[in-house]
Amino acid sequence: LGEHGVFYGHAGLYEQQIRVPLIMSLPGAPHRRIDEPVSTLDIAPTMSDLAGIPFERKDLPGQNLAAFVRGQRASGASERVFIHQNAHNLAAAVHRGSWKFIRAFTDDHPVLGRPPQLFDLSTDPGERVNLATERPEIVAELTALLEPWLQVGVVEKGDRPALNDEIVEQLRALGYVQ
């Protein structure tokens, strides 16, 4: 609360806003802490594996974390790339290894309207020292990872699909629509 000028949870892309623990409890399994970053996209393939059900959706980007749950080390976990977008669609971030790059889409937002930011989370977990001008080669690498996602991942305001009556009624029943 207040780090980087953020006083509400969905505006920033700093670790305080996006790093959330994933807690899984399985009968008979010992408790383990895994420091590797994971994604909510990993839940479906992991639960399928742990339940012994084949996971048919090869088009989804999640990784099976069952090896972690079983106490083994999953191969390639530290090389994963994570892309984040804030709730207001004003910035995106890419995180690979210890590097994290944040790119704003606007310059008039009080928090996100900043020049590109690059952090080495291994030496600066509080994201205080912007290395973007000192490490342009890393900025270029991470920008190259972010660009293809931006081509399909950003939803412009107003470009929302129309909802049919059945979906609207379901949302109303859940209290999301008046």
mmCIF file of C-alpha atoms in Angstrom:
data_model
loop_
_atom_site.group_PDB
_atom_site.id
_atom_site.type_symbol
_atom_site.label_atom_id
_atom_site.label_comp_id
_atom_site.label_asym_id
_atom_site.label_seq_id
_atom_site.Cartn_x
_atom_site.Cartn_y
_atom_site.Cartn_z
ATOM 1 C CA LEU A 1 0.000 0.000 0.000
ATOM 2 C CA GLY A 2 1.709 3.123 -1.248
ATOM 3 C CA GLU A 3 4.749 1.467 -2.843
ATOM 4 C CA HIS A 4 5.498 3.086 -6.214
ATOM 5 C CA GLY A 5 2.634 5.514 -5.615
ATOM 6 C CA VAL A 6 0.009 2.756 -5.889
ATOM 7 C CA PHE A 7 -2.778 2.843 -3.302
ATOM 8 C CA TYR A 8 -5.187 0.419 -4.942
ATOM 9 C CA GLY A 9 -4.547 -3.093 -6.110
ATOM 10 C CA HIS A 10 -5.182 -3.212 -9.844
ATOM 11 C CA ALA A 11 -3.261 -0.288 -11.288
ATOM 12 C CA GLY A 12 0.362 -1.315 -11.014
ATOM 13 C CA LEU A 13 2.428 -4.132 -12.362
ATOM 14 C CA TYR A 14 4.918 -4.196 -9.520
ATOM 15 C CA GLU A 15 5.473 -7.325 -7.482
ATOM 16 C CA GLN A 16 3.259 -6.013 -4.672
ATOM 17 C CA GLN A 17 0.268 -6.082 -7.038
ATOM 18 C CA ILE A 18 0.919 -9.193 -9.122
ATOM 19 C CA ARG A 19 2.839 -11.644 -6.946
ATOM 20 C CA VAL A 20 0.200 -13.770 -5.267
ATOM 21 C CA PRO A 21 0.889 -17.125 -3.620
ATOM 22 C CA LEU A 22 -0.664 -20.240 -5.109
ATOM 23 C CA ILE A 23 -1.570 -22.563 -2.253
ATOM 24 C CA MET A 24 -2.464 -26.177 -2.922
ATOM 25 C CA SER A 25 -3.292 -28.737 -0.270
ATOM 26 C CA LEU A 26 -3.438 -32.395 -1.188
ATOM 27 C CA PRO A 27 -4.391 -35.268 1.110
ATOM 28 C CA GLY A 28 -1.302 -36.987 2.448
ATOM 29 C CA ALA A 29 1.129 -34.625 0.702
ATOM 30 C CA PRO A 30 3.690 -32.787 2.825
ATOM 31 C CA HIS A 31 3.670 -28.993 2.795
ATOM 32 C CA ARG A 32 6.264 -27.479 0.469
ATOM 33 C CA ARG A 33 7.243 -23.963 -0.457
ATOM 34 C CA ILE A 34 8.219 -23.466 -4.075
ATOM 35 C CA ASP A 35 9.879 -20.191 -4.954
ATOM 36 C CA GLU A 36 9.543 -20.603 -8.719
ATOM 37 C CA PRO A 37 6.949 -18.284 -10.251
ATOM 38 C CA VAL A 38 3.806 -20.008 -11.474
ATOM 39 C CA SER A 39 0.576 -18.895 -13.116
ATOM 40 C CA THR A 40 -3.112 -19.532 -12.588
ATOM 41 C CA LEU A 41 -2.949 -20.981 -16.112
ATOM 42 C CA ASP A 42 -1.004 -23.864 -14.532
ATOM 43 C CA ILE A 43 -3.877 -25.008 -12.322
ATOM 44 C CA ALA A 44 -5.883 -26.949 -14.938
ATOM 45 C CA PRO A 45 -3.031 -29.113 -16.300
ATOM 46 C CA THR A 46 -1.697 -29.682 -12.777
ATOM 47 C CA MET A 47 -5.035 -30.757 -11.310
ATOM 48 C CA SER A 48 -5.702 -32.994 -14.323
ATOM 49 C CA ASP A 49 -2.380 -34.764 -13.817
ATOM 50 C CA LEU A 50 -2.862 -35.142 -10.057
ATOM 51 C CA ALA A 51 -6.371 -36.537 -10.633
ATOM 52 C CA GLY A 52 -5.069 -38.961 -13.278
ATOM 53 C CA ILE A 53 -7.164 -37.366 -16.021
ATOM 54 C CA PRO A 54 -5.510 -36.646 -19.379
ATOM 55 C CA PHE A 55 -5.336 -32.928 -20.127
ATOM 56 C CA GLU A 56 -6.480 -32.577 -23.726
ATOM 57 C CA ARG A 57 -6.107 -28.795 -24.149
ATOM 58 C CA LYS A 58 -2.677 -28.503 -25.760
ATOM 59 C CA ASP A 59 -3.625 -25.001 -26.983
ATOM 60 C CA LEU A 60 -3.568 -23.572 -23.444
ATOM 61 C CA PRO A 61 -0.257 -22.123 -22.220
ATOM 62 C CA GLY A 62 -0.284 -23.546 -18.667
ATOM 63 C CA GLN A 63 2.468 -25.774 -17.308
ATOM 64 C CA ASN A 64 1.864 -28.954 -15.339
ATOM 65 C CA LEU A 65 3.188 -28.329 -11.813
ATOM 66 C CA ALA A 66 2.545 -31.847 -10.535
ATOM 67 C CA ALA A 67 6.306 -32.455 -10.316
ATOM 68 C CA PHE A 68 6.591 -29.542 -7.861
ATOM 69 C CA VAL A 69 3.681 -30.879 -5.811
ATOM 70 C CA ARG A 70 5.377 -34.282 -5.687
ATOM 71 C CA GLY A 71 8.611 -32.683 -4.439
ATOM 72 C CA GLN A 72 10.510 -32.888 -7.723
ATOM 73 C CA ARG A 73 11.957 -29.989 -9.678
ATOM 74 C CA ALA A 74 10.145 -29.242 -12.917
ATOM 75 C CA SER A 75 12.474 -28.758 -15.863
ATOM 76 C CA GLY A 76 12.625 -25.332 -17.461
ATOM 77 C CA ALA A 77 10.641 -23.600 -14.714
ATOM 78 C CA SER A 78 13.134 -20.760 -14.222
ATOM 79 C CA GLU A 79 13.196 -19.995 -17.966
ATOM 80 C CA ARG A 80 9.452 -19.333 -18.159
ATOM 81 C CA VAL A 81 8.182 -16.038 -19.475
ATOM 82 C CA PHE A 82 5.270 -14.335 -17.747
ATOM 83 C CA ILE A 83 3.329 -11.504 -19.309
ATOM 84 C CA HIS A 84 1.102 -9.310 -17.173
ATOM 85 C CA GLN A 85 -1.349 -6.589 -18.074
ATOM 86 C CA ASN A 86 -2.909 -4.249 -15.575
ATOM 87 C CA ALA A 87 -6.649 -4.080 -15.068
ATOM 88 C CA HIS A 88 -6.955 -0.670 -16.687
ATOM 89 C CA ASN A 89 -5.216 -1.776 -19.906
ATOM 90 C CA LEU A 90 -2.623 0.992 -19.535
ATOM 91 C CA ALA A 91 0.570 -1.035 -19.248
ATOM 92 C CA ALA A 92 2.052 -4.501 -19.653
ATOM 93 C CA ALA A 93 5.003 -6.279 -18.121
ATOM 94 C CA VAL A 94 7.146 -9.217 -19.088
ATOM 95 C CA HIS A 95 9.055 -11.254 -16.501
ATOM 96 C CA ARG A 96 11.783 -13.741 -17.462
ATOM 97 C CA GLY A 97 14.237 -15.130 -14.966
ATOM 98 C CA SER A 98 15.233 -12.303 -12.652
ATOM 99 C CA TRP A 99 14.432 -9.578 -15.208
ATOM 100 C CA LYS A 100 11.171 -7.680 -15.297
ATOM 101 C CA PHE A 101 10.236 -5.019 -17.849
ATOM 102 C CA ILE A 102 7.213 -2.716 -17.552
ATOM 103 C CA ARG A 103 5.975 -0.748 -20.544
ATOM 104 C CA ALA A 104 3.267 1.920 -20.296
ATOM 105 C CA PHE A 105 0.784 2.543 -23.099
ATOM 106 C CA THR A 106 -0.025 6.047 -21.871
ATOM 107 C CA ASP A 107 1.976 8.910 -20.475
ATOM 108 C CA ASP A 108 -0.816 10.668 -18.588
ATOM 109 C CA HIS A 109 -1.477 8.092 -15.847
ATOM 110 C CA PRO A 110 0.017 9.100 -12.446
ATOM 111 C CA VAL A 111 1.416 5.614 -11.768
ATOM 112 C CA LEU A 112 1.686 3.883 -15.120
ATOM 113 C CA GLY A 113 2.557 6.877 -17.282
ATOM 114 C CA ARG A 114 6.257 6.374 -16.728
ATOM 115 C CA PRO A 115 9.108 5.664 -19.114
ATOM 116 C CA PRO A 116 9.944 1.981 -19.642
ATOM 117 C CA GLN A 117 11.134 0.316 -16.454
ATOM 118 C CA LEU A 118 13.554 -2.592 -16.129
ATOM 119 C CA PHE A 119 14.315 -4.286 -12.837
ATOM 120 C CA ASP A 120 16.633 -7.101 -11.800
ATOM 121 C CA LEU A 121 14.505 -8.757 -9.140
ATOM 122 C CA SER A 122 17.438 -10.826 -7.854
ATOM 123 C CA THR A 123 19.238 -7.688 -6.642
ATOM 124 C CA ASP A 124 16.290 -5.285 -6.429
ATOM 125 C CA PRO A 125 13.170 -7.162 -5.247
ATOM 126 C CA GLY A 126 11.536 -3.844 -4.276
ATOM 127 C CA GLU A 127 11.805 -2.582 -7.866
ATOM 128 C CA ARG A 128 13.477 0.665 -6.853
ATOM 129 C CA VAL A 129 16.309 0.947 -9.425
ATOM 130 C CA ASN A 130 15.227 1.343 -13.055
ATOM 131 C CA LEU A 131 17.944 -0.203 -15.250
ATOM 132 C CA ALA A 132 16.238 0.460 -18.593
ATOM 133 C CA THR A 133 18.809 2.998 -19.806
ATOM 134 C CA GLU A 134 21.754 0.991 -18.459
ATOM 135 C CA ARG A 135 20.707 -2.344 -19.984
ATOM 136 C CA PRO A 136 19.167 -1.603 -23.409
ATOM 137 C CA GLU A 137 19.984 -5.112 -24.637
ATOM 138 C CA ILE A 138 17.746 -6.637 -21.945
ATOM 139 C CA VAL A 139 15.010 -4.094 -22.738
ATOM 140 C CA ALA A 140 15.227 -5.137 -26.412
ATOM 141 C CA GLU A 141 15.053 -8.867 -25.548
ATOM 142 C CA LEU A 142 12.048 -8.448 -23.268
ATOM 143 C CA THR A 143 10.315 -6.069 -25.674
ATOM 144 C CA ALA A 144 10.690 -8.738 -28.379
ATOM 145 C CA LEU A 145 8.948 -11.223 -26.056
ATOM 146 C CA LEU A 146 6.181 -8.747 -25.246
ATOM 147 C CA GLU A 147 5.402 -7.475 -28.759
ATOM 148 C CA PRO A 148 3.723 -10.631 -30.174
ATOM 149 C CA TRP A 149 1.476 -10.819 -27.133
ATOM 150 C CA LEU A 150 0.553 -7.160 -27.488
ATOM 151 C CA GLN A 151 -0.569 -7.798 -31.051
ATOM 152 C CA VAL A 152 -3.329 -10.113 -29.798
ATOM 153 C CA GLY A 153 -3.497 -9.572 -26.031
ATOM 154 C CA VAL A 154 -4.584 -5.971 -25.601
ATOM 155 C CA VAL A 155 -8.325 -5.399 -25.697
ATOM 156 C CA GLU A 156 -9.182 -1.855 -26.660
ATOM 157 C CA LYS A 157 -11.876 -0.224 -24.604
ATOM 158 C CA GLY A 158 -15.169 -0.658 -26.450
ATOM 159 C CA ASP A 159 -14.048 -3.809 -28.288
ATOM 160 C CA ARG A 160 -15.957 -6.132 -26.010
ATOM 161 C CA PRO A 161 -18.003 -8.955 -27.479
ATOM 162 C CA ALA A 162 -21.767 -8.682 -27.255
ATOM 163 C CA LEU A 163 -23.363 -10.801 -24.549
ATOM 164 C CA ASN A 164 -26.372 -12.898 -25.401
ATOM 165 C CA ASP A 165 -29.494 -12.828 -23.197
ATOM 166 C CA GLU A 166 -28.617 -16.105 -21.477
ATOM 167 C CA ILE A 167 -25.209 -14.845 -20.339
ATOM 168 C CA VAL A 168 -26.693 -11.528 -19.183
ATOM 169 C CA GLU A 169 -29.276 -13.444 -17.145
ATOM 170 C CA GLN A 170 -26.567 -15.610 -15.582
ATOM 171 C CA LEU A 171 -24.575 -12.500 -14.674
ATOM 172 C CA ARG A 172 -27.704 -10.921 -13.198
ATOM 173 C CA ALA A 173 -28.338 -14.040 -11.083
ATOM 174 C CA LEU A 174 -24.778 -13.748 -9.739
ATOM 175 C CA GLY A 175 -25.314 -10.086 -8.900
ATOM 176 C CA TYR A 176 -22.919 -8.651 -11.505
ATOM 177 C CA VAL A 177 -25.619 -7.000 -13.624
ATOM 178 C CA GLN A 178 -28.485 -4.865 -12.335
#
